[in-house]
Coordinates of C-alpha atoms in Angstrom, one line a residue:
X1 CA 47.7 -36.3 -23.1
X2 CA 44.3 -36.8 -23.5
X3 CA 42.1 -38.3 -20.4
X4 CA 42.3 -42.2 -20.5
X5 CA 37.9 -41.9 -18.8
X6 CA 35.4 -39.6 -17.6
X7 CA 36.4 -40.0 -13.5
X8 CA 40.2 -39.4 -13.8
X9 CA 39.1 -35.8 -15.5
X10 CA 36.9 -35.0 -12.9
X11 CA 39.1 -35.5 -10.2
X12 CA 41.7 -33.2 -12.6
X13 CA 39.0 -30.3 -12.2
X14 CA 38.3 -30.7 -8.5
X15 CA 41.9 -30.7 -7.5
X16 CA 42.0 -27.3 -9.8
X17 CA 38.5 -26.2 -8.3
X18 CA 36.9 -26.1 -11.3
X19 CA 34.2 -28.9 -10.2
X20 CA 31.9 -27.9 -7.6
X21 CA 29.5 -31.4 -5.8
X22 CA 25.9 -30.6 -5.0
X23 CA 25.6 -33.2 -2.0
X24 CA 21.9 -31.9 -1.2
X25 CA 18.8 -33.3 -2.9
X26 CA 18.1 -32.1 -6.3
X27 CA 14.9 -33.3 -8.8
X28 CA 15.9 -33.9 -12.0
X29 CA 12.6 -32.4 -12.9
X30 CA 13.2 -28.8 -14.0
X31 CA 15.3 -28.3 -11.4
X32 CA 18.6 -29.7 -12.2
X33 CA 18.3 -28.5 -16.1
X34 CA 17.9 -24.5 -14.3
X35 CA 21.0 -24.9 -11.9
X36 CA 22.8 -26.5 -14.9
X37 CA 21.8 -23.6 -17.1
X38 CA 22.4 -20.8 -14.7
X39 CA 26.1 -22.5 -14.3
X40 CA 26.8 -22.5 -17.8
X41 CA 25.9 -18.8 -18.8
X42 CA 28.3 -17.6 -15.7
X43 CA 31.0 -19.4 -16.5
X44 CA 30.8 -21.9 -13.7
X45 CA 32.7 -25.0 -13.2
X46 CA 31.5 -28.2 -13.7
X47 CA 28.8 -30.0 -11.7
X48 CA 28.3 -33.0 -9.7
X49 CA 25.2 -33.9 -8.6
X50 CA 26.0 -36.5 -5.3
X51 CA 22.0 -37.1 -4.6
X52 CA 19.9 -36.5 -8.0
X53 CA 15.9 -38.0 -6.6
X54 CA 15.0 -41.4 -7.8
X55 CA 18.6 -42.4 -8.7
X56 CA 21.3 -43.5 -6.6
X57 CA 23.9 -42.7 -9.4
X58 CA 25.8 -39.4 -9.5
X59 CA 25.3 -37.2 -12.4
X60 CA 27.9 -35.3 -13.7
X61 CA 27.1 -31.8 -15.7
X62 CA 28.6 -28.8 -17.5
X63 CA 31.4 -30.7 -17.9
X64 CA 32.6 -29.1 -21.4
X65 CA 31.4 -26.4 -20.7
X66 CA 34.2 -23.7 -21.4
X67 CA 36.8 -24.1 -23.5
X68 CA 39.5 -24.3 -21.3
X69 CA 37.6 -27.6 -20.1
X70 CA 37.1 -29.0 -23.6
X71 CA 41.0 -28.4 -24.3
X72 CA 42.2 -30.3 -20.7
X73 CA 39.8 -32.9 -21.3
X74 CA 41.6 -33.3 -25.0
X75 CA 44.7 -33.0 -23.7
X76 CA 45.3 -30.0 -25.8
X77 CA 47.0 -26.1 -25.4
X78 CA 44.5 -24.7 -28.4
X79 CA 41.9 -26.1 -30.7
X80 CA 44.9 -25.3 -33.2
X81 CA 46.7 -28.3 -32.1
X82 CA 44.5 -30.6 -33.8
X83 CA 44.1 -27.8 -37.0
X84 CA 47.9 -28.6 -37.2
X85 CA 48.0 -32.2 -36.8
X86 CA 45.0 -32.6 -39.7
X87 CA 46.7 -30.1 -41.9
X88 CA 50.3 -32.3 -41.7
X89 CA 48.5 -34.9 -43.1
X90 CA 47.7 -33.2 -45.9
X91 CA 51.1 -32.7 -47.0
X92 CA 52.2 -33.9 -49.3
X93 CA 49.6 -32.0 -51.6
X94 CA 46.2 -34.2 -52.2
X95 CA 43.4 -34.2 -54.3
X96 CA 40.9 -31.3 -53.4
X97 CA 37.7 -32.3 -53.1
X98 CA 36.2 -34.9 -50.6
X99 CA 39.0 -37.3 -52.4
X100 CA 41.9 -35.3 -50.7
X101 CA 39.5 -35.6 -47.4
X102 CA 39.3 -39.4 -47.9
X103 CA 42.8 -39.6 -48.9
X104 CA 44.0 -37.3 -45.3
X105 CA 42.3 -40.2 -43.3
X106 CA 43.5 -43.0 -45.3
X107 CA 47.1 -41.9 -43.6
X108 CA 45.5 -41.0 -40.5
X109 CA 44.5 -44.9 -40.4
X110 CA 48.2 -46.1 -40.6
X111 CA 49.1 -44.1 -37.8
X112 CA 49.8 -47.4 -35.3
X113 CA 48.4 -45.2 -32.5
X114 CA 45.3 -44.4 -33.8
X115 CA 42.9 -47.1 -33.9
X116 CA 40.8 -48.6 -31.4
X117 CA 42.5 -51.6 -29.4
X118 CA 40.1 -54.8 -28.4
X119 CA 40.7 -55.6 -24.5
X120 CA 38.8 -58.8 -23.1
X121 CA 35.7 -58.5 -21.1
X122 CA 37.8 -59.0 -18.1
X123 CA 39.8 -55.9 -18.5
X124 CA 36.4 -53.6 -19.4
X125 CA 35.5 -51.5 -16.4
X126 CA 32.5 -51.0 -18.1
X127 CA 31.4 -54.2 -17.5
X128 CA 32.0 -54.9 -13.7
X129 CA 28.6 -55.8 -13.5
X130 CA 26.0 -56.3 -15.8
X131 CA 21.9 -56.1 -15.6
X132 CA 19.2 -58.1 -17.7
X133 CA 16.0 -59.1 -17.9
X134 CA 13.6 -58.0 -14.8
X135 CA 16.9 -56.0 -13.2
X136 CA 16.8 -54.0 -16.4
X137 CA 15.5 -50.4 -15.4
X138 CA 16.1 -46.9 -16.7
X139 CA 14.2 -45.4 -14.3
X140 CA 16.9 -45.9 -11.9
X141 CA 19.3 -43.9 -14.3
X142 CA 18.9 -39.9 -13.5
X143 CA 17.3 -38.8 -17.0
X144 CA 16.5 -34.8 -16.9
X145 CA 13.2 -33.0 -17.6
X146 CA 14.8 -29.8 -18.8
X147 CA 11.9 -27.9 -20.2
X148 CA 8.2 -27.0 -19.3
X149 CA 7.3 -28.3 -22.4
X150 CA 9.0 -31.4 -22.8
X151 CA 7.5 -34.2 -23.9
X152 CA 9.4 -36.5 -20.8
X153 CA 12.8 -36.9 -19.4
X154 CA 16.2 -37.8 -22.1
X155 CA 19.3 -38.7 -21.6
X156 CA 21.2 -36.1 -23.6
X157 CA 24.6 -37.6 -24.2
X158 CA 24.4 -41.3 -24.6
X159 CA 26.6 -42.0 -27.7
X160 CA 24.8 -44.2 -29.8
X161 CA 26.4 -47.5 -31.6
X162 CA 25.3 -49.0 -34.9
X163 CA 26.4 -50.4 -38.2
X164 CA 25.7 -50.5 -41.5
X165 CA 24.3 -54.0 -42.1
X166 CA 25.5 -54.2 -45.5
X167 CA 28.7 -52.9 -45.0
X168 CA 29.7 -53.6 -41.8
X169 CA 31.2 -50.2 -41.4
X170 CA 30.2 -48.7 -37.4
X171 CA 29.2 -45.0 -36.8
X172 CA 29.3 -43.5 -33.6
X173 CA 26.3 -40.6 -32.8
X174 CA 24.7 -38.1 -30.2
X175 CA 21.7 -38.0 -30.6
X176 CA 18.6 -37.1 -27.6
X177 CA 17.0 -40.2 -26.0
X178 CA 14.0 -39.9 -24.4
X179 CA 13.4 -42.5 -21.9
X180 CA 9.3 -44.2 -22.5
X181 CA 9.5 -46.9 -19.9
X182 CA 11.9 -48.4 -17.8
X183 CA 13.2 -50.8 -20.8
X184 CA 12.3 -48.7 -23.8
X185 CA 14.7 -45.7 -25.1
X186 CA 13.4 -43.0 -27.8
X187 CA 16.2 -43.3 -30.8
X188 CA 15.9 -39.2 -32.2
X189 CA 17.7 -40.0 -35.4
X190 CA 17.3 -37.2 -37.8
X191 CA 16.9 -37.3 -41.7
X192 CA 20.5 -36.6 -42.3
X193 CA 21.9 -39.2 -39.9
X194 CA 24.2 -42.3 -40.8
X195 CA 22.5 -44.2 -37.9
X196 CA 18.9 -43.7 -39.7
X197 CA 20.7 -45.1 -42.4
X198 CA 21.5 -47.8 -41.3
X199 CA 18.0 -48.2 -39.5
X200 CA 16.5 -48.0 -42.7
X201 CA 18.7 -50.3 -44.6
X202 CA 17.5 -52.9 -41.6
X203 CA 14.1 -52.2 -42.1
X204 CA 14.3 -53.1 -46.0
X205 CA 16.1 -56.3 -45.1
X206 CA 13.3 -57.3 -42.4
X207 CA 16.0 -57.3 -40.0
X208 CA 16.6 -56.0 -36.3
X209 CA 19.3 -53.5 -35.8
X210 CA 21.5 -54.3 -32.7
X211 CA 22.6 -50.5 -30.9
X212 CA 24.5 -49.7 -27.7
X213 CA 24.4 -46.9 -25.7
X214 CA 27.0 -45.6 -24.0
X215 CA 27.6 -43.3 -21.3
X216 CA 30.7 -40.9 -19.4
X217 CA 32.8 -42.1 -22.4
X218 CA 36.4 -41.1 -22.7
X219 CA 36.3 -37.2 -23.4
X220 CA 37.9 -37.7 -26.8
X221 CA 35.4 -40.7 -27.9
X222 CA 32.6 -38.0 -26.5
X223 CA 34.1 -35.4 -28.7
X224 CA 34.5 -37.5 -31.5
X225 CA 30.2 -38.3 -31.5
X226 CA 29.9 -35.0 -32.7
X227 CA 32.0 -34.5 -35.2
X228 CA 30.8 -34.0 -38.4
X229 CA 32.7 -36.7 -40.0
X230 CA 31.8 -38.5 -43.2
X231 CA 29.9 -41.6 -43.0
X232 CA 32.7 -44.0 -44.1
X233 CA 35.1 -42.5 -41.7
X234 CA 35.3 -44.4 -38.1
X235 CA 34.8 -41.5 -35.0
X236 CA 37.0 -44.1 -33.1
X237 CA 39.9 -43.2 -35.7
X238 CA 39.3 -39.7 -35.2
X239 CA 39.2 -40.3 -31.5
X240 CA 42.5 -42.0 -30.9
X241 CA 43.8 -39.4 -33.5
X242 CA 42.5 -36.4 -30.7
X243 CA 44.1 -37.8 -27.9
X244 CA 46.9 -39.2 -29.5
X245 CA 46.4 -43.1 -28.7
X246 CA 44.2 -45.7 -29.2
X247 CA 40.6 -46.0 -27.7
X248 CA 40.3 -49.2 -25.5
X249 CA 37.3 -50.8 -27.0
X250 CA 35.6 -54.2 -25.5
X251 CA 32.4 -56.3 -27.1
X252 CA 29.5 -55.6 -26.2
X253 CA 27.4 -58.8 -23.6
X254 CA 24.6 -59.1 -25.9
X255 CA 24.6 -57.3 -29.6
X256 CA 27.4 -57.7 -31.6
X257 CA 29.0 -54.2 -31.3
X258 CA 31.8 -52.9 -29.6
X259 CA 31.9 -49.7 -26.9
X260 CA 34.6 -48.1 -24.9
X261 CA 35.9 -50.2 -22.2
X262 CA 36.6 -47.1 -19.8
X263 CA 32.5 -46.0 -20.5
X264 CA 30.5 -45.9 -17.0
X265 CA 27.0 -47.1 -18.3
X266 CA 26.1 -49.1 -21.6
X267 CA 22.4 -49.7 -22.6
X268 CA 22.3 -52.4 -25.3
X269 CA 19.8 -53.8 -27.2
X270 CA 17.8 -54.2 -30.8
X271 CA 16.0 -52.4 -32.4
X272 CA 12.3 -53.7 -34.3
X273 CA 11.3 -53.5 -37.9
X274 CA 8.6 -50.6 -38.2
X275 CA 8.5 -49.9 -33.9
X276 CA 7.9 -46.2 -33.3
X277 CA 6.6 -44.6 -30.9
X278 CA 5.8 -40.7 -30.3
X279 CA 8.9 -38.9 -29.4
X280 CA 8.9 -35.2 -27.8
X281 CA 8.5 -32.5 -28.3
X282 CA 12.2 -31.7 -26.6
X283 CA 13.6 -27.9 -26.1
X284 CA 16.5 -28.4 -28.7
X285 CA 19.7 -26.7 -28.9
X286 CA 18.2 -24.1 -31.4
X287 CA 16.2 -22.4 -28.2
X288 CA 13.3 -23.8 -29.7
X289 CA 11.2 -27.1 -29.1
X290 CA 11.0 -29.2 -31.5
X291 CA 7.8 -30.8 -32.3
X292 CA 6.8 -34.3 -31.6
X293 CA 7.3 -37.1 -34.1
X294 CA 7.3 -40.8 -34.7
X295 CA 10.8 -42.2 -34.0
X296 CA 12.3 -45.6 -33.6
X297 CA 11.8 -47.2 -30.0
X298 CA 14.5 -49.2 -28.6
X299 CA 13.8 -51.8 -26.5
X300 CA 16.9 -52.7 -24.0
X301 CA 18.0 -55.9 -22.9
X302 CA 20.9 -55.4 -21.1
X303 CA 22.8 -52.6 -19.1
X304 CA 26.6 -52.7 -18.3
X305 CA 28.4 -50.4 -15.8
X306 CA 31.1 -49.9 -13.5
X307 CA 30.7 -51.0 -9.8
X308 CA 29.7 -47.6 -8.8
X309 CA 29.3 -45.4 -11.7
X310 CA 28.2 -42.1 -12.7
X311 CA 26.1 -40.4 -15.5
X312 CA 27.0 -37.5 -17.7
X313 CA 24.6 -35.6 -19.2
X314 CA 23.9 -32.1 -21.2
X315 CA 21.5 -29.0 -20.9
X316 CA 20.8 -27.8 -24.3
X317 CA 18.8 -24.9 -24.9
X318 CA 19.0 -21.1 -26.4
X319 CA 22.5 -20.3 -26.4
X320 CA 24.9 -20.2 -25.0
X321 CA 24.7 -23.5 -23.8
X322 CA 27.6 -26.2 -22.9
X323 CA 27.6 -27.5 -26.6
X324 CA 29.4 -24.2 -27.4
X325 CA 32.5 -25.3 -27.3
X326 CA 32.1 -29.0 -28.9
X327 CA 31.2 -27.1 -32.1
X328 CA 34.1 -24.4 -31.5
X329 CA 36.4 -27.2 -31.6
X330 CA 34.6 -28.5 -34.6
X331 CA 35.0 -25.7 -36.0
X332 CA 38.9 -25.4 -35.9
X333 CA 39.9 -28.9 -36.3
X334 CA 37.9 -29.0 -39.4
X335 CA 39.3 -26.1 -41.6
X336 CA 42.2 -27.5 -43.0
X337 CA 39.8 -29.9 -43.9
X338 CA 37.2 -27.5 -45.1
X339 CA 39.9 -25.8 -47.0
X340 CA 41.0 -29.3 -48.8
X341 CA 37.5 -29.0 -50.0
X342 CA 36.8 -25.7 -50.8
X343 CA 40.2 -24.5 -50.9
X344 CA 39.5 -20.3 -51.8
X345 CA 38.7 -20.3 -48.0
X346 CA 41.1 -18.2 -45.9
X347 CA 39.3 -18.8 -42.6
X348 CA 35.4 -19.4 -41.0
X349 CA 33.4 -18.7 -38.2
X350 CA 30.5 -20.4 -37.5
X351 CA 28.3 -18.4 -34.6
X352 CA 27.4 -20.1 -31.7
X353 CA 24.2 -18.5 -32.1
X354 CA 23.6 -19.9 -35.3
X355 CA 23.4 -23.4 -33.7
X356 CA 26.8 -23.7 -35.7
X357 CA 24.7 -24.8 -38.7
X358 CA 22.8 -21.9 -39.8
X359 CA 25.4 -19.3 -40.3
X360 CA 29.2 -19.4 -41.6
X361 CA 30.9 -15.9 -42.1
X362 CA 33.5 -16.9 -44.7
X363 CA 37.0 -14.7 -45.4
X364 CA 38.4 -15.3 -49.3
X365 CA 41.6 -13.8 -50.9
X366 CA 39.0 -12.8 -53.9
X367 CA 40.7 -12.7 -56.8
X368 CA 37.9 -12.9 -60.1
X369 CA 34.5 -11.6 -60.3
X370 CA 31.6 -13.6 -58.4
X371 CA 34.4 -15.7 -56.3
X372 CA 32.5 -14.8 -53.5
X373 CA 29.2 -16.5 -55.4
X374 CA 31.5 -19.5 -56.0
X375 CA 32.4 -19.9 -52.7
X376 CA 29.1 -19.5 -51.7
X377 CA 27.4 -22.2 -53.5
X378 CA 31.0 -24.4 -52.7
X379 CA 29.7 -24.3 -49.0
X380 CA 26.1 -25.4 -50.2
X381 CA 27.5 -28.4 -51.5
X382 CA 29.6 -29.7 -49.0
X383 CA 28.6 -32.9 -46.6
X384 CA 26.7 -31.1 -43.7
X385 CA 28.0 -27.6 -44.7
X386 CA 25.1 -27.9 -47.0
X387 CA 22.7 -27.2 -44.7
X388 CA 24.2 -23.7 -43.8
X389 CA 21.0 -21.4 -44.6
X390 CA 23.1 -17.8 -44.3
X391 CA 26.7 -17.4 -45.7
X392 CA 28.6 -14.0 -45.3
X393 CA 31.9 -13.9 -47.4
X394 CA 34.3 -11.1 -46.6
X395 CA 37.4 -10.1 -48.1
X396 CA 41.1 -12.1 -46.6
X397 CA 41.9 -9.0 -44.3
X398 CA 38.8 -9.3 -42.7
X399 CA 38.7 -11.1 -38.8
X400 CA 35.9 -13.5 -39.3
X401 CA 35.5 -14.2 -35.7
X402 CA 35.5 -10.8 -34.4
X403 CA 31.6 -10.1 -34.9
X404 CA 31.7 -6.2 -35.1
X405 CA 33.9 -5.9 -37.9
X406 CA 31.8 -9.0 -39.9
X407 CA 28.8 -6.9 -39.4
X408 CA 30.5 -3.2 -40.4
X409 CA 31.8 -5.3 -43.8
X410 CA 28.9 -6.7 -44.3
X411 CA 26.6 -3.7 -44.0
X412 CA 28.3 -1.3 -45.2
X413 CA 29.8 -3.1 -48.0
X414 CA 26.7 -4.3 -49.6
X415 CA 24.4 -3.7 -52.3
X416 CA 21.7 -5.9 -51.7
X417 CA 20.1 -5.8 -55.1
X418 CA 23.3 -7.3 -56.5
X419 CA 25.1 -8.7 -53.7
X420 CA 22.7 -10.9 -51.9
X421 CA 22.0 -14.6 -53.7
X422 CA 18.7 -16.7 -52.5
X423 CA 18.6 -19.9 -52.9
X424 CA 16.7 -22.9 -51.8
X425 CA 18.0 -26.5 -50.2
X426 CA 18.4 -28.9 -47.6
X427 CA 18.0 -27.2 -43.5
X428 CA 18.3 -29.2 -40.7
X429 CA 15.8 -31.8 -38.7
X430 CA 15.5 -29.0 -36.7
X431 CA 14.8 -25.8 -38.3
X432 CA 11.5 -24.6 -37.2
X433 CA 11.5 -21.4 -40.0
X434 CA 11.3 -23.1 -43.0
X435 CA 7.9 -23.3 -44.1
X436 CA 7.9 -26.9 -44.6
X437 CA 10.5 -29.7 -42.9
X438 CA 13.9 -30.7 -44.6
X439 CA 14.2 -27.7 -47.3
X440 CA 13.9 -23.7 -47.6
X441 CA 15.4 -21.0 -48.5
X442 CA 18.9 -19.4 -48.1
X443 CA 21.2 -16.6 -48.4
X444 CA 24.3 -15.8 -49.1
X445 CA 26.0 -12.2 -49.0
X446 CA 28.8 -10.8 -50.4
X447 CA 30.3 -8.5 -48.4
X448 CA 33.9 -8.4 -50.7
X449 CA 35.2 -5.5 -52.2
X450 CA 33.4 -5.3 -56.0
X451 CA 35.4 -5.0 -58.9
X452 CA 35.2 -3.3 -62.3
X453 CA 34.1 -6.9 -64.0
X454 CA 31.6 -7.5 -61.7
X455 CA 29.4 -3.9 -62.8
X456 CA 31.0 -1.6 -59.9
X457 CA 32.2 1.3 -62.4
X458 CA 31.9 4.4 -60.3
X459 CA 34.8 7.6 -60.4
X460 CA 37.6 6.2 -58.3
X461 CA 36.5 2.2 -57.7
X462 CA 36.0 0.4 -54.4
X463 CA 37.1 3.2 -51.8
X464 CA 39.5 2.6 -49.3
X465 CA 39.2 1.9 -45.8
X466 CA 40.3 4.1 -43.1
X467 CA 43.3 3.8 -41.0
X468 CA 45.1 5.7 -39.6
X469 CA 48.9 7.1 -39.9
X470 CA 51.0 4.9 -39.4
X471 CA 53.9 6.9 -37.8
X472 CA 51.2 9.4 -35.9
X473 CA 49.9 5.7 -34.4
X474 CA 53.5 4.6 -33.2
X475 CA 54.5 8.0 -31.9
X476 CA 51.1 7.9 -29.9
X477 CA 51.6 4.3 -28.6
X478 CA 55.3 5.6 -27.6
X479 CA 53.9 9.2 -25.9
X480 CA 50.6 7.3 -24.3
X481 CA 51.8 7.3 -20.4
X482 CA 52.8 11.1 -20.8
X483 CA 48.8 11.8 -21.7
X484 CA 47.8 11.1 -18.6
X485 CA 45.0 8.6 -20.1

């Protein structure tokens, strides 16, 4: 089973001495984000900051950052065991297309162990003791300066609340907030975002838009922030549906929202008609900084915690970086998904290096000319897949995750004056290539074996691979210890 809060799976990691405490001073000025960073590219366990300067609250680090921590935290053997779980709900055979996607969820929902359970206030220990008015201060919560060029210090994973105040219907985010002052919070909601939406949809009605922050969330509900899920689909669903029960969720003190009852730290608050204010630039998780913009500013009223609580946070930077293995597991639980969708996919890979968004290598069981061009523009139309700017599509018996034999397909097999298509669309917020925000170009290659249909006519057709002999290969394997090697 999943963990029920953030504490109980730290205490799992130090007993297993995968959690190392740094009891000496540290400034979360530069110096923290470096240790972080160094930790992370070894290998390293998880951190615990004991004595981060200026705050008397713990910070908590790296904490996902392998995959064998992601998968304890979830309660899982292999990012499989949730592929599985989605793909049974697609059985009996639904509708392909976001339909069949809508359709998976709708059963997911009558699961009685899925969604989120209301506990009284009394029972939150979030909300052992709560701050407003002049005790209200962020500076007392450890926010990192990761950068040189930063524009300040953020808090890089408080899951962010909201709803749709038309609708009604919540969505839960992670998004960078940078702190201004010690009662104002910078909201970095991107173009593409559900919770711009809904700031937006405020804004027309001349309303304020209530938001709560929470922090050291139940690893599943922290997971379930960054999934890529639809915006009519409720992350606290998905949540209980990773961990396999429901997500203990309490109202919030002072907007009318709800958070996890297990969370350490809640910020809550509303946010202004129009109020911006200059937010970054911020060293993103593309390696790059992004530049600085106007963003909503979020004013906060109240804070909730736990009698002696703790942060988490997150170093993002060039990769790889501890978000490496919250978009792995994206990755894998989405296929079946993906394939609901799109459903000539075999398999995907989407490199780490890539940010996870600008790259998919794509495996087929090709079976007409230009499926590989189908597939291609399939991906280019598909929820946040859309903003994939490179698409390689091999052929079934291809491994799309080992790298080496992606790139041998894909240069070897291609013709680039036939083979290579170049479009333009939607990137993300954050792409700093395209020549102007929100849209550029793209590419897609097909690195398939051609057929006859699609102009490849020379003596003989698509050559073969090589392999070897089959029989010389066994008799080796059996006669390897008797070649000395």
């Amino acid at each position: 089973m999943a963990y029920d809060d953030l504490r109980s799976f730290l205490r799992a990691l130090e007993r297993e001495g995968d959690l190392k405490r740094i009891k000496v001073e540290v400034d979360p000025h530069l110096e923290v984000g470096e240790i972080v960073d160094r930790v992370n590219k070894a290998g390293g366990p998880a951190l615990l900051f004991e004595n981060v300067r200026g705050s008397a609250m713990p910070l908590a680090m790296n904490v996902f950052g392998t995959d064998r921590r992601l998968l304890k935290a979830l309660g899982l053997r292999s990012y499989d065991d949730i592929s599985d779980k989605i793909a049974g709900l697609l059985k009996p055979e639904l509708p392909h297309g976001f339909t069949g996607v809508r359709e998976a969820f709708g059963k997911l929902a009558g699961m009685t162990h899925v969604p989120p359970k209301k506990v009284k206030p009394g029972d939150a220990p979030v909300q052992e003791v709560v701050l407003t008015g002049d005790d209200v201060d962020l500076e007392r919560l450890p926010a990192l300066f990761t950068w040189p060029q930063d524009g300040g210090s953020f808090f890089n994973l408080g899951l962010t609340h909201t709803k749709d105040p038309e609708t009604g219907v919540r969505n839960l985010g992670l998004y960078r907030l940078q702190r201004h002052d010690a009662r104002t919070i910078g909201m970095h909601w991107q173009i593409h975002k559900d919770s711009r939406n809904h700031y937006q949809v405020a804004q027309r009605r001349g309303e304020r838009l209530p938001v709560a922050i929470a922090f050291g969330c139940p690893p599943a509900v922290t997971y379930a922030a960054t999934a890529p899920l639809p915006g009519d689909i409720d992350e606290y669903l998905f949540a209980g549906f990773v961990q396999g029960k429901r997500v203990e969720m309490v109202d919030c003190k002072t907007v009318p929202l709800q958070v996890p009852a297990a969370a350490e730290v809640v910020l809550e608050g509303w946010l202004e008609p129009g109020k911006t204010l200059p937010e970054g630039p911020f060293g993103d998780h593309t390696g790059f900084y992004t530049p600085q913009e106007p963003f909503p500013a979020l004013t906060i009223d109240c804070v909730t915690m736990r009698r002696r609580p703790l942060l988490q946070s997150i170093v993002v930077g060039r990769p790889p970086t501890e978000d490496g293995p919250l978009g792995k597991a994206t990755e894998r639980f989405f296929l079946p998904l993906l394939k609901v969708i799109i459903p000539d996919i075999v398999d995907y890979d989407l490199p780490e290096a890539g940010g996870f968004h600008n790259c998919a290598i794509v495996s087929i069981d090709k079976k007409y000319p230009k499926h590989a061009q189908k597939v291609m523009h399939a991906i280019w139309g598909a929820h946040m897949m859309s903003l994939t700017k490179l698409i390689i599509v091999v052929d079934a018996d291809c491994d799309v995750h080992d790298y080496h034999e992606v790139a041998w397909r894909a240069f070897g097999n291609t013709d680039y004056a036939r083979d290579l298509t170049v479009v333009e669309g939607p990137v993300d917020h954050l792409d700093h290539a395209s020549y102007q925000q929100f849209w550029g170009g793209k590419a897609g290659i097909d690195a398939t074996r051609k057929l006859p249909e699609e102009g490849y006519t020379r003596d003989g057709g698509w050559p073969e691979m090589v392999v070897s002999d089959p029989e010389t290969s066994d008799r080796v394997t059996r006669r390897w210890k008797e070649y000395g090697l």
